[in-house]
Amino acid sequence: MLYSEKVLDHFSNPRNVGEIEDADGVGEVGNAKCGDIMKMYLKIDKGVISDVKFKTYGCGAAVATSSMATELIKGKPVEDALKLTNAAVVEALDGLPQVKIHCSVLAEQAIKSALSDYYTRQGIDPLPIVGEIKEPEE
Amino acid sequence: MDKRSIYADNAATTAVSEEVLNAMLPYFRTAYGNASSIYKLGRDAQRDVEAAREKVAAALGAAPAEIFFTSCGSEADNWALKGTVETMAKKGKKHIVTSVFEHHAILHTAQYLEKHGIEVTYVPVSDKGLVSPEDVKNAIREDTALVSIMFANNEIGTIQPIAEIAAVCHEKGVLFHTDAVQAVGHVDIDVKKMGIDMLSLSGHKIHAQKGIGALYVRKGIVLPNLIHGGAQERNKRAGTENVPAIVGLGVAIEAATKNISEKNVSITAKRNRLIDGILKIPYTRLNGDRDKRLPGNLNISIEGIEGESLLLMLDMYGICASSGSACTSGSLDPSHVLLSIGLKHEIAHGSLRLSIEDDITDEDVDYILEVLPQIVDKLRSMSPVWEKMMKGESYE
């Protein structure tokens, strides 16, 4: 399994690990049976993601994609986070092995899941804004 | 503590020993003759191939004429299964018996044979990772051509009751093959006393090079060729002999099978210290029978973490290990071996296999026992699964 230096860096020194007690949105995707779970916490002030934390159970790529995804959205407007794609996460990590691409999809979905929760808490239907959260197939 | 460099993955492969390498070197530049050639350079090569064959035979309690060199253990497995099935199908025997937790060289060959009209019974294994001779006996039918049960499992190291299984096969007049790739050099093997009809082995697990293996075929059993061509290996396996690798295998197997029980005493003691130390980490379990296992093998599931992450972290501390996690194989399912002994997927994902040899020091063991709990703590602290476990919530 060939991981890029960036993947190994984000795996060994993951950014933004942890929880946010008073998060405005929390999302969790994946399941332990498949070997990957990502949990994202968002703090949102005036439409901007002021803080983001994650916890991940999974392989090196799962940890690295979670870490990179949080870096890519931290300090950005919610609109930007909504547009984050798994491909952008992969690119920022200088690529992923083919069999690990699903980890980047999971990272994208984890952020969307947290944003859905944020909108739901605001009394706004998240579906038209965020779209459906895809769960990995068992 | 200073970073160390510890190779604890000898079940994956081993380093070529100095002794083996030195024995091999002349055959690249000086004694490079083709063993089929008539002149002295060729005759010498043939003589040395035959000397290696004698060493392999002696290590197994077999006769030299019963040993056939192959390119690897997988080839030996393929040959034993496909060859036996081809011969026996002509006698109307179209069924084989194997176990659910064989190496893929057996399992995927069996599945291939199923596609070609052969029926296969996969006997289960116990939660300790042991095949029951009784189950094998019950699986044998009138039309059974072959039983193939591995000598020792490659992941959990459990040693199967080979002599008993061979006995029930012979009681029913069925041939018995064993994949002994993991067992050779770690367990005393005598094919005659144990009643083994065919046995596969591999060189690179016992300090020979990669790309050499052998199949023992008891005298009287005639296997059709798997590889056709020249007259090498008494017309049974074509292809110019890999003379340096064959010579190396001879030296390696002689060294590996010398004083096995003596070597095992110290390896087992270190292995047990690792097991006891690692099991002090909460929410861990040893996979496979504790006593009926290869002396250097341990396989432990660590809940709340995933195996590949664990291996990457261990690598950062200089420790080479292995896991049955799905992520290490690139598939979605974790190891079929761990599932076969009843582990849930989520537990199997967090497994660690260490396979040590006598070069491991007490300081190495101390280092692993110091480093591993730190790594587990770090991974658990960022694991949502662990968080749920600690809150008493279900995470399935």
Short mmCIF file of C-alpha atoms in Angstrom, two decimals:
data_model
loop_
_atom_site.label_atom_id
_atom_site.label_comp_id
_atom_site.label_asym_id
_atom_site.label_seq_id
_atom_site.Cartn_x
_atom_site.Cartn_y
_atom_site.Cartn_z
CA MET A 1 0.00 0.00 0.00
CA LEU A 2 1.65 3.18 -1.17
CA TYR A 3 0.61 6.26 0.75
CA SER A 4 1.86 9.72 -0.15
CA GLU A 5 3.99 11.66 2.31
CA LYS A 6 1.01 13.94 2.91
CA VAL A 7 -1.26 11.04 3.81
CA LEU A 8 1.33 9.71 6.24
CA ASP A 9 1.80 13.19 7.70
CA HIS A 10 -1.93 13.69 8.25
CA PHE A 11 -2.19 10.19 9.66
CA SER A 12 0.65 10.54 12.14
CA ASN A 13 -0.17 14.16 13.08
CA PRO A 14 -3.87 14.46 12.46
CA ARG A 15 -5.20 18.04 12.58
CA ASN A 16 -8.33 18.97 14.51
CA VAL A 17 -8.81 15.72 16.42
CA GLY A 18 -11.33 15.82 19.23
CA GLU A 19 -14.84 16.91 20.08
CA ILE A 20 -16.65 20.24 20.37
CA GLU A 21 -18.87 20.29 23.46
CA ASP A 22 -21.26 22.98 22.20
CA ALA A 23 -21.10 22.05 18.51
CA ASP A 24 -23.69 23.54 16.16
CA GLY A 25 -23.68 20.46 13.99
CA VAL A 26 -22.52 16.87 14.54
CA GLY A 27 -22.44 14.18 11.89
CA GLU A 28 -21.39 10.57 11.87
CA VAL A 29 -21.05 8.24 8.89
CA GLY A 30 -19.79 4.73 8.28
CA ASN A 31 -20.02 1.68 10.48
CA ALA A 32 -17.66 -0.44 12.50
CA LYS A 33 -18.54 -3.55 10.51
CA CYS A 34 -16.97 -2.04 7.41
CA GLY A 35 -14.06 -0.76 9.43
CA ASP A 36 -14.61 2.99 9.06
CA ILE A 37 -16.50 5.50 11.19
CA MET A 38 -16.05 9.26 10.99
CA LYS A 39 -17.61 11.74 13.38
CA MET A 40 -17.45 15.47 12.63
CA TYR A 41 -18.22 18.39 14.95
CA LEU A 42 -18.82 21.88 13.54
CA LYS A 43 -18.93 25.26 15.25
CA ILE A 44 -20.57 27.80 12.97
CA ASP A 45 -20.56 31.56 13.56
CA LYS A 46 -22.36 33.88 11.14
CA GLY A 47 -22.23 31.36 8.33
CA VAL A 48 -18.56 30.63 8.80
CA ILE A 49 -17.09 27.37 10.12
CA SER A 50 -15.16 28.80 13.03
CA ASP A 51 -14.10 25.42 14.40
CA VAL A 52 -14.17 21.80 13.35
CA LYS A 53 -13.10 18.63 15.11
CA PHE A 54 -13.24 14.98 14.18
CA LYS A 55 -12.91 11.49 15.55
CA THR A 56 -12.24 8.59 13.24
CA TYR A 57 -12.08 4.84 13.59
CA GLY A 58 -10.48 3.45 10.49
CA CYS A 59 -7.41 2.93 8.40
CA GLY A 60 -4.60 5.37 7.67
CA ALA A 61 -6.47 6.84 4.73
CA ALA A 62 -9.63 7.30 6.80
CA VAL A 63 -7.73 9.28 9.42
CA ALA A 64 -5.82 11.30 6.84
CA THR A 65 -8.89 12.19 4.76
CA SER A 66 -10.80 13.26 7.88
CA SER A 67 -7.88 15.42 8.95
CA MET A 68 -7.48 16.99 5.52
CA ALA A 69 -11.20 17.58 5.12
CA THR A 70 -11.29 19.51 8.39
CA GLU A 71 -8.35 21.65 7.25
CA LEU A 72 -10.07 22.42 3.97
CA ILE A 73 -13.24 23.76 5.59
CA LYS A 74 -11.96 25.40 8.75
CA GLY A 75 -12.51 29.18 8.62
CA LYS A 76 -14.49 28.85 5.39
CA PRO A 77 -18.10 29.87 4.74
CA VAL A 78 -20.65 27.09 5.01
CA GLU A 79 -21.29 27.42 1.26
CA ASP A 80 -17.68 26.42 0.58
CA ALA A 81 -17.93 23.41 2.89
CA LEU A 82 -21.05 22.31 1.04
CA LYS A 83 -19.06 22.30 -2.17
CA LEU A 84 -16.19 20.22 -0.79
CA THR A 85 -15.78 17.08 -2.87
CA ASN A 86 -13.92 13.89 -2.12
CA ALA A 87 -11.79 14.59 -5.19
CA ALA A 88 -10.59 17.83 -3.60
CA VAL A 89 -9.61 15.93 -0.45
CA VAL A 90 -7.74 13.33 -2.52
CA GLU A 91 -5.95 16.02 -4.48
CA ALA A 92 -4.94 17.88 -1.34
CA LEU A 93 -3.41 14.65 -0.03
CA ASP A 94 -1.42 14.14 -3.26
CA GLY A 95 -3.57 11.17 -4.16
CA LEU A 96 -4.81 7.98 -2.53
CA PRO A 97 -4.51 4.31 -3.55
CA GLN A 98 -7.55 3.27 -5.60
CA VAL A 99 -8.84 0.96 -2.86
CA LYS A 100 -8.86 3.89 -0.43
CA ILE A 101 -10.89 6.35 -2.49
CA HIS A 102 -13.99 5.36 -0.52
CA CYS A 103 -12.36 6.88 2.58
CA SER A 104 -12.37 10.30 0.91
CA VAL A 105 -16.04 9.85 0.04
CA LEU A 106 -16.68 9.08 3.68
CA ALA A 107 -14.89 12.29 4.71
CA GLU A 108 -17.02 14.33 2.33
CA GLN A 109 -20.17 12.63 3.63
CA ALA A 110 -19.15 13.20 7.26
CA ILE A 111 -18.99 16.94 6.68
CA LYS A 112 -22.31 16.91 4.83
CA SER A 113 -23.84 14.91 7.66
CA ALA A 114 -22.67 17.50 10.21
CA LEU A 115 -24.02 20.32 8.03
CA SER A 116 -27.36 18.51 7.76
CA ASP A 117 -27.50 18.37 11.52
CA TYR A 118 -26.69 22.08 11.66
CA TYR A 119 -29.57 22.97 9.32
CA THR A 120 -31.95 20.63 11.10
CA ARG A 121 -31.16 22.37 14.38
CA GLN A 122 -31.93 25.67 12.67
CA GLY A 123 -35.35 24.35 11.71
CA ILE A 124 -34.32 24.21 8.06
CA ASP A 125 -34.89 21.13 5.93
CA PRO A 126 -31.30 20.11 5.00
CA LEU A 127 -32.21 17.89 2.09
CA PRO A 128 -32.50 20.59 -0.63
CA ILE A 129 -29.28 22.24 0.57
CA VAL A 130 -27.01 19.35 1.52
CA GLY A 131 -28.54 16.49 -0.46
CA GLU A 132 -28.71 12.92 0.67
CA ILE A 133 -25.99 11.43 2.84
CA LYS A 134 -24.71 8.27 1.23
CA GLU A 135 -23.90 5.48 3.61
CA PRO A 136 -21.30 2.95 2.55
CA GLU A 137 -22.64 -0.40 1.41
CA GLU A 138 -22.15 -3.27 3.76
CA MET B 1 13.24 4.83 24.98
CA ASP B 2 15.23 4.81 21.75
CA LYS B 3 13.50 3.76 18.60
CA ARG B 4 14.27 0.16 17.70
CA SER B 5 13.94 -1.81 14.52
CA ILE B 6 11.99 -5.01 15.10
CA TYR B 7 10.87 -7.43 12.44
CA ALA B 8 7.90 -9.29 13.90
CA ASP B 9 6.33 -10.50 10.68
CA ASN B 10 8.20 -13.72 9.97
CA ALA B 11 4.96 -15.43 8.96
CA ALA B 12 4.86 -13.02 6.00
CA THR B 13 8.42 -13.65 4.94
CA THR B 14 11.92 -13.98 6.38
CA ALA B 15 15.33 -12.62 5.52
CA VAL B 16 17.61 -14.93 3.54
CA SER B 17 20.14 -16.19 6.06
CA GLU B 18 23.82 -15.58 5.55
CA GLU B 19 24.40 -19.30 5.39
CA VAL B 20 21.80 -19.66 2.64
CA LEU B 21 23.04 -16.68 0.68
CA ASN B 22 26.63 -17.92 0.76
CA ALA B 23 25.53 -21.34 -0.42
CA MET B 24 23.60 -19.77 -3.31
CA LEU B 25 26.17 -17.28 -4.58
CA PRO B 26 28.40 -19.64 -6.63
CA TYR B 27 25.42 -20.67 -8.74
CA PHE B 28 24.99 -17.21 -10.25
CA ARG B 29 28.45 -16.55 -11.71
CA THR B 30 30.50 -19.73 -11.51
CA ALA B 31 28.39 -22.86 -11.20
CA TYR B 32 25.64 -21.50 -13.43
CA GLY B 33 25.14 -24.58 -15.61
CA ASN B 34 21.78 -25.87 -16.70
CA ALA B 35 21.13 -29.02 -14.71
CA SER B 36 19.94 -30.74 -17.90
CA SER B 37 23.25 -30.18 -19.73
CA ILE B 38 25.64 -33.03 -20.39
CA TYR B 39 28.96 -31.33 -19.66
CA LYS B 40 30.47 -31.04 -16.21
CA LEU B 41 29.01 -27.60 -15.45
CA GLY B 42 25.55 -29.06 -16.01
CA ARG B 43 26.25 -32.31 -14.20
CA ASP B 44 27.52 -30.41 -11.19
CA ALA B 45 24.35 -28.37 -11.09
CA GLN B 46 22.27 -31.52 -11.25
CA ARG B 47 24.30 -33.13 -8.49
CA ASP B 48 23.72 -30.11 -6.25
CA VAL B 49 20.01 -30.02 -7.02
CA GLU B 50 19.81 -33.67 -5.99
CA ALA B 51 21.78 -32.97 -2.82
CA ALA B 52 19.24 -30.26 -1.96
CA ARG B 53 16.42 -32.66 -2.68
CA GLU B 54 17.95 -35.08 -0.18
CA LYS B 55 18.05 -32.36 2.45
CA VAL B 56 14.40 -31.45 1.92
CA ALA B 57 13.44 -35.11 2.03
CA ALA B 58 15.44 -35.70 5.22
CA ALA B 59 13.77 -32.72 6.90
CA LEU B 60 10.36 -34.28 6.31
CA GLY B 61 11.19 -37.95 6.79
CA ALA B 62 10.54 -38.55 3.10
CA ALA B 63 12.54 -40.14 0.30
CA PRO B 64 14.30 -37.81 -2.19
CA ALA B 65 12.22 -39.19 -5.07
CA GLU B 66 9.11 -37.94 -3.27
CA ILE B 67 10.20 -34.28 -3.37
CA PHE B 68 9.36 -32.01 -6.31
CA PHE B 69 10.61 -28.44 -6.43
CA THR B 70 8.10 -25.76 -7.35
CA SER B 71 8.23 -22.00 -7.71
CA CYS B 72 6.39 -21.38 -4.42
CA GLY B 73 4.02 -22.79 -1.84
CA SER B 74 1.01 -21.67 -3.84
CA GLU B 75 2.16 -23.66 -6.85
CA ALA B 76 2.57 -26.74 -4.66
CA ASP B 77 -0.98 -26.26 -3.32
CA ASN B 78 -2.41 -25.76 -6.80
CA TRP B 79 -0.62 -28.82 -8.08
CA ALA B 80 -1.75 -31.07 -5.23
CA LEU B 81 -5.40 -30.07 -5.56
CA LYS B 82 -5.77 -29.76 -9.31
CA GLY B 83 -3.57 -32.78 -10.00
CA THR B 84 -5.36 -35.08 -7.57
CA VAL B 85 -8.75 -33.95 -8.78
CA GLU B 86 -7.79 -34.52 -12.41
CA THR B 87 -6.67 -38.07 -11.70
CA MET B 88 -9.49 -38.99 -9.36
CA ALA B 89 -12.25 -37.48 -11.48
CA LYS B 90 -11.55 -40.24 -14.00
CA LYS B 91 -12.48 -42.70 -11.26
CA GLY B 92 -15.71 -40.82 -10.60
CA LYS B 93 -14.45 -39.05 -7.50
CA LYS B 94 -15.56 -35.46 -7.73
CA HIS B 95 -15.52 -34.18 -4.18
CA ILE B 96 -12.84 -32.67 -1.97
CA VAL B 97 -12.79 -31.66 1.67
CA THR B 98 -10.91 -28.68 3.06
CA SER B 99 -11.44 -26.17 5.87
CA VAL B 100 -12.95 -22.70 5.92
CA PHE B 101 -9.76 -21.06 7.13
CA GLU B 102 -7.19 -22.34 4.66
CA HIS B 103 -4.75 -20.03 2.93
CA HIS B 104 -6.12 -18.50 -0.27
CA ALA B 105 -3.79 -20.74 -2.29
CA ILE B 106 -6.07 -23.60 -1.22
CA LEU B 107 -9.39 -21.76 -0.92
CA HIS B 108 -9.21 -20.04 -4.29
CA THR B 109 -8.04 -23.24 -5.96
CA ALA B 110 -10.99 -25.07 -4.39
CA GLN B 111 -13.35 -22.36 -5.63
CA TYR B 112 -11.84 -22.67 -9.10
CA LEU B 113 -12.43 -26.42 -9.02
CA GLU B 114 -16.03 -25.81 -7.94
CA LYS B 115 -16.54 -23.83 -11.12
CA HIS B 116 -15.36 -26.89 -13.00
CA GLY B 117 -17.85 -29.30 -11.52
CA ILE B 118 -16.05 -30.42 -8.36
CA GLU B 119 -17.97 -30.33 -5.10
CA VAL B 120 -16.16 -28.97 -2.07
CA THR B 121 -17.01 -29.35 1.61
CA TYR B 122 -15.46 -26.68 3.80
CA VAL B 123 -15.32 -28.04 7.34
CA PRO B 124 -15.70 -25.42 10.08
CA VAL B 125 -13.12 -24.66 12.75
CA SER B 126 -13.72 -24.26 16.47
CA ASP B 127 -13.60 -20.91 18.26
CA LYS B 128 -10.04 -21.91 19.21
CA GLY B 129 -9.12 -22.24 15.55
CA LEU B 130 -8.92 -26.03 15.41
CA VAL B 131 -10.28 -28.47 12.84
CA SER B 132 -11.97 -31.52 14.32
CA PRO B 133 -10.94 -34.89 12.83
CA GLU B 134 -14.53 -35.99 13.49
CA ASP B 135 -15.83 -33.20 11.22
CA VAL B 136 -13.41 -34.27 8.51
CA LYS B 137 -14.55 -37.87 8.89
CA ASN B 138 -18.19 -36.87 8.56
CA ALA B 139 -17.45 -34.75 5.50
CA ILE B 140 -15.81 -37.61 3.59
CA ARG B 141 -18.10 -39.22 1.00
CA GLU B 142 -17.89 -42.19 -1.34
CA ASP B 143 -16.71 -39.88 -4.10
CA THR B 144 -14.18 -37.88 -2.06
CA ALA B 145 -10.90 -37.54 -3.96
CA LEU B 146 -8.84 -35.60 -1.45
CA VAL B 147 -8.79 -33.95 1.96
CA SER B 148 -6.58 -30.87 2.35
CA ILE B 149 -6.16 -29.34 5.80
CA MET B 150 -3.42 -26.86 6.64
CA PHE B 151 -0.77 -27.91 9.15
CA ALA B 152 -0.69 -24.56 10.96
CA ASN B 153 -2.79 -21.52 10.26
CA ASN B 154 -0.96 -18.53 8.82
CA GLU B 155 -2.84 -15.90 10.81
CA ILE B 156 -3.63 -17.37 14.19
CA GLY B 157 -0.88 -19.99 14.18
CA THR B 158 -3.04 -22.85 15.42
CA ILE B 159 -1.55 -26.30 14.80
CA GLN B 160 -4.05 -28.83 13.53
CA PRO B 161 -4.26 -32.49 14.65
CA ILE B 162 -2.66 -33.59 11.40
CA ALA B 163 -1.90 -37.22 12.28
CA GLU B 164 -5.47 -37.77 13.50
CA ILE B 165 -6.92 -36.15 10.40
CA ALA B 166 -4.66 -38.24 8.16
CA ALA B 167 -5.81 -41.34 10.03
CA VAL B 168 -9.51 -40.69 9.43
CA CYS B 169 -8.76 -40.05 5.75
CA HIS B 170 -6.92 -43.33 5.37
CA GLU B 171 -9.62 -45.17 7.27
CA LYS B 172 -11.92 -44.08 4.46
CA GLY B 173 -9.32 -44.63 1.74
CA VAL B 174 -8.95 -40.95 0.90
CA LEU B 175 -5.72 -39.10 0.12
CA PHE B 176 -4.57 -36.41 2.52
CA HIS B 177 -2.71 -33.22 1.61
CA THR B 178 -1.49 -30.53 3.99
CA ASP B 179 -0.30 -27.00 3.35
CA ALA B 180 2.61 -26.87 5.77
CA VAL B 181 4.04 -23.56 4.61
CA GLN B 182 3.77 -22.07 8.12
CA ALA B 183 4.67 -25.22 10.02
CA VAL B 184 7.94 -26.33 8.45
CA GLY B 185 10.86 -25.35 10.67
CA HIS B 186 8.60 -24.64 13.65
CA VAL B 187 7.01 -28.04 14.26
CA ASP B 188 8.63 -31.46 13.93
CA ILE B 189 7.20 -33.10 10.83
CA ASP B 190 7.54 -36.71 9.77
CA VAL B 191 5.33 -37.40 6.78
CA LYS B 192 5.52 -41.17 7.20
CA LYS B 193 4.71 -41.25 10.91
CA MET B 194 1.97 -38.66 10.45
CA GLY B 195 0.46 -40.35 7.42
CA ILE B 196 0.74 -37.34 5.13
CA ASP B 197 0.29 -38.17 1.44
CA MET B 198 1.17 -34.74 0.07
CA LEU B 199 2.69 -31.67 1.70
CA SER B 200 3.38 -28.16 0.41
CA LEU B 201 6.18 -25.98 1.70
CA SER B 202 7.74 -22.65 0.87
CA GLY B 203 11.34 -21.48 1.07
CA HIS B 204 10.98 -17.82 1.97
CA LYS B 205 9.26 -18.58 5.29
CA ILE B 206 12.40 -20.39 6.50
CA HIS B 207 15.17 -18.01 5.38
CA ALA B 208 15.51 -19.21 1.81
CA GLN B 209 14.70 -16.83 -1.01
CA LYS B 210 11.25 -15.98 -2.37
CA GLY B 211 10.23 -17.99 -5.41
CA ILE B 212 11.05 -21.52 -4.31
CA GLY B 213 8.82 -24.17 -2.80
CA ALA B 214 8.33 -27.91 -2.87
CA LEU B 215 5.64 -30.52 -2.94
CA TYR B 216 6.12 -33.84 -1.23
CA VAL B 217 4.16 -36.57 -3.01
CA ARG B 218 4.16 -39.99 -1.39
CA LYS B 219 5.56 -42.76 -3.55
CA GLY B 220 2.74 -44.48 -5.38
CA ILE B 221 0.72 -41.33 -5.99
CA VAL B 222 0.96 -40.14 -9.58
CA LEU B 223 0.07 -36.52 -10.18
CA PRO B 224 -0.41 -35.18 -13.70
CA ASN B 225 1.73 -32.19 -14.59
CA LEU B 226 0.63 -28.70 -13.71
CA ILE B 227 3.39 -27.18 -15.85
CA HIS B 228 4.21 -28.87 -19.14
CA GLY B 229 7.44 -28.63 -21.08
CA GLY B 230 10.86 -30.13 -20.49
CA ALA B 231 11.76 -33.24 -18.55
CA GLN B 232 12.79 -31.54 -15.31
CA GLU B 233 11.69 -32.95 -11.96
CA ARG B 234 11.41 -36.43 -13.44
CA ASN B 235 9.07 -35.20 -16.14
CA LYS B 236 6.58 -33.90 -13.59
CA ARG B 237 7.32 -30.21 -13.45
CA ALA B 238 8.80 -28.47 -16.47
CA GLY B 239 10.99 -25.40 -16.31
CA THR B 240 14.75 -25.04 -15.95
CA GLU B 241 15.66 -25.70 -12.33
CA ASN B 242 16.23 -22.60 -10.26
CA VAL B 243 19.50 -24.04 -9.04
CA PRO B 244 20.57 -21.29 -6.60
CA ALA B 245 17.11 -21.18 -5.03
CA ILE B 246 16.93 -24.98 -4.78
CA VAL B 247 20.39 -25.17 -3.18
CA GLY B 248 19.35 -22.37 -0.83
CA LEU B 249 16.16 -24.20 0.14
CA GLY B 250 18.21 -27.28 0.98
CA VAL B 251 20.47 -25.33 3.30
CA ALA B 252 17.55 -23.39 4.79
CA ILE B 253 15.38 -26.39 5.57
CA GLU B 254 18.29 -28.27 7.14
CA ALA B 255 18.97 -25.32 9.44
CA ALA B 256 15.31 -24.66 10.19
CA THR B 257 14.50 -28.22 11.17
CA LYS B 258 17.52 -28.67 13.42
CA ASN B 259 16.79 -28.64 17.19
CA ILE B 260 13.25 -27.35 16.70
CA SER B 261 12.08 -28.17 20.21
CA GLU B 262 15.14 -26.51 21.76
CA LYS B 263 14.67 -23.31 19.76
CA ASN B 264 10.97 -23.27 20.55
CA VAL B 265 11.53 -23.10 24.29
CA SER B 266 12.99 -19.60 24.19
CA ILE B 267 10.74 -18.34 21.38
CA THR B 268 7.65 -19.57 23.21
CA ALA B 269 8.76 -17.87 26.44
CA LYS B 270 9.16 -14.52 24.67
CA ARG B 271 5.95 -14.98 22.75
CA ASN B 272 4.07 -15.73 25.96
CA ARG B 273 5.51 -12.64 27.60
CA LEU B 274 4.19 -10.63 24.65
CA ILE B 275 0.77 -12.27 24.89
CA ASP B 276 0.47 -11.67 28.64
CA GLY B 277 1.74 -8.11 28.32
CA ILE B 278 -0.57 -7.17 25.46
CA LEU B 279 -3.59 -8.79 27.10
CA LYS B 280 -3.13 -6.35 30.00
CA ILE B 281 -4.53 -3.72 27.66
CA PRO B 282 -8.27 -3.69 28.40
CA TYR B 283 -10.69 -5.04 25.78
CA THR B 284 -8.26 -7.37 24.07
CA ARG B 285 -8.49 -11.08 23.31
CA LEU B 286 -6.11 -13.75 22.09
CA ASN B 287 -7.26 -15.40 18.87
CA GLY B 288 -6.63 -19.11 18.54
CA ASP B 289 -5.75 -21.79 21.06
CA ARG B 290 -3.02 -20.60 23.37
CA ASP B 291 -1.06 -23.85 23.48
CA LYS B 292 -1.72 -25.57 20.18
CA ARG B 293 -0.10 -22.78 18.22
CA LEU B 294 3.15 -21.98 16.46
CA PRO B 295 5.75 -20.91 19.02
CA GLY B 296 6.36 -17.50 17.46
CA ASN B 297 2.77 -16.56 16.65
CA LEU B 298 0.41 -14.32 18.50
CA ASN B 299 -2.81 -12.84 17.21
CA ILE B 300 -4.71 -10.45 19.42
CA SER B 301 -7.84 -8.40 18.75
CA ILE B 302 -7.81 -4.91 20.23
CA GLU B 303 -11.28 -3.41 20.41
CA GLY B 304 -12.04 0.15 19.39
CA ILE B 305 -9.20 0.50 16.91
CA GLU B 306 -8.63 -0.52 13.32
CA GLY B 307 -5.73 -2.75 12.28
CA GLU B 308 -4.18 -0.78 9.46
CA SER B 309 -3.87 2.35 11.59
CA LEU B 310 -2.24 0.21 14.23
CA LEU B 311 0.29 -1.19 11.73
CA LEU B 312 1.15 2.25 10.41
CA MET B 313 1.75 3.51 13.95
CA LEU B 314 3.85 0.47 14.84
CA ASP B 315 5.86 1.08 11.67
CA MET B 316 6.57 4.61 12.86
CA TYR B 317 8.06 3.05 15.98
CA GLY B 318 10.12 0.64 13.85
CA ILE B 319 7.97 -2.44 14.43
CA CYS B 320 6.90 -4.56 11.42
CA ALA B 321 3.67 -6.44 12.11
CA SER B 322 0.54 -7.65 10.36
CA SER B 323 -3.24 -7.48 10.78
CA GLY B 324 -6.37 -9.23 9.61
CA SER B 325 -8.07 -5.93 8.99
CA ALA B 326 -9.97 -5.50 5.72
CA CYS B 327 -8.06 -2.33 5.03
CA THR B 328 -4.75 -4.11 4.79
CA SER B 329 -6.05 -6.31 2.02
CA GLY B 330 -8.07 -3.67 0.20
CA SER B 331 -11.31 -5.63 0.56
CA LEU B 332 -14.33 -4.74 2.66
CA ASP B 333 -14.30 -7.89 4.72
CA PRO B 334 -11.76 -8.59 7.43
CA SER B 335 -9.76 -11.81 7.50
CA HIS B 336 -11.76 -14.97 6.72
CA VAL B 337 -9.66 -16.71 9.36
CA LEU B 338 -10.80 -14.40 12.15
CA LEU B 339 -14.41 -14.57 10.99
CA SER B 340 -14.16 -18.38 10.89
CA ILE B 341 -13.38 -18.55 14.62
CA GLY B 342 -16.49 -16.48 15.32
CA LEU B 343 -15.13 -12.96 15.61
CA LYS B 344 -17.48 -10.13 14.66
CA HIS B 345 -16.33 -7.95 11.79
CA GLU B 346 -15.69 -4.96 14.05
CA ILE B 347 -13.49 -7.03 16.37
CA ALA B 348 -11.62 -8.70 13.51
CA HIS B 349 -10.74 -5.30 12.00
CA GLY B 350 -8.68 -4.49 15.09
CA SER B 351 -6.43 -7.53 15.07
CA LEU B 352 -2.67 -7.66 15.39
CA ARG B 353 -0.44 -10.54 14.35
CA LEU B 354 3.14 -10.75 15.54
CA SER B 355 5.30 -13.62 14.32
CA ILE B 356 8.66 -13.70 16.02
CA GLU B 357 11.78 -15.83 15.75
CA ASP B 358 14.77 -16.47 17.97
CA ASP B 359 16.52 -13.26 16.88
CA ILE B 360 14.09 -11.20 18.96
CA THR B 361 15.65 -10.00 22.20
CA ASP B 362 14.17 -9.44 25.64
CA GLU B 363 14.72 -5.72 25.05
CA ASP B 364 12.68 -5.96 21.86
CA VAL B 365 9.86 -7.56 23.82
CA ASP B 366 10.09 -4.79 26.44
CA TYR B 367 9.99 -2.17 23.70
CA ILE B 368 6.90 -3.64 22.04
CA LEU B 369 5.16 -3.85 25.41
CA GLU B 370 6.00 -0.24 26.13
CA VAL B 371 5.10 1.17 22.73
CA LEU B 372 1.95 -0.78 21.93
CA PRO B 373 -0.23 0.49 24.82
CA GLN B 374 0.72 4.07 23.92
CA ILE B 375 -0.32 3.55 20.33
CA VAL B 376 -3.56 1.88 21.36
CA ASP B 377 -4.33 4.79 23.69
CA LYS B 378 -3.69 7.32 20.94
CA LEU B 379 -5.86 5.50 18.41
CA ARG B 380 -8.63 4.89 20.94
CA SER B 381 -8.62 8.55 21.98
CA MET B 382 -9.58 9.48 18.44
CA SER B 383 -11.94 6.57 17.86
CA PRO B 384 -15.71 7.14 17.89
CA VAL B 385 -16.11 3.39 18.40
CA TRP B 386 -14.07 3.51 21.60
CA GLU B 387 -16.06 6.57 22.74
CA LYS B 388 -19.30 4.64 22.34
CA MET B 389 -17.86 1.58 24.09
CA MET B 390 -16.86 3.73 27.05
CA LYS B 391 -20.33 5.24 27.23
CA GLY B 392 -21.81 1.75 27.13
CA GLU B 393 -23.48 2.43 23.78
CA SER B 394 -23.74 -0.01 20.93
CA TYR B 395 -21.51 0.73 17.98
CA GLU B 396 -22.59 -1.99 15.63
#
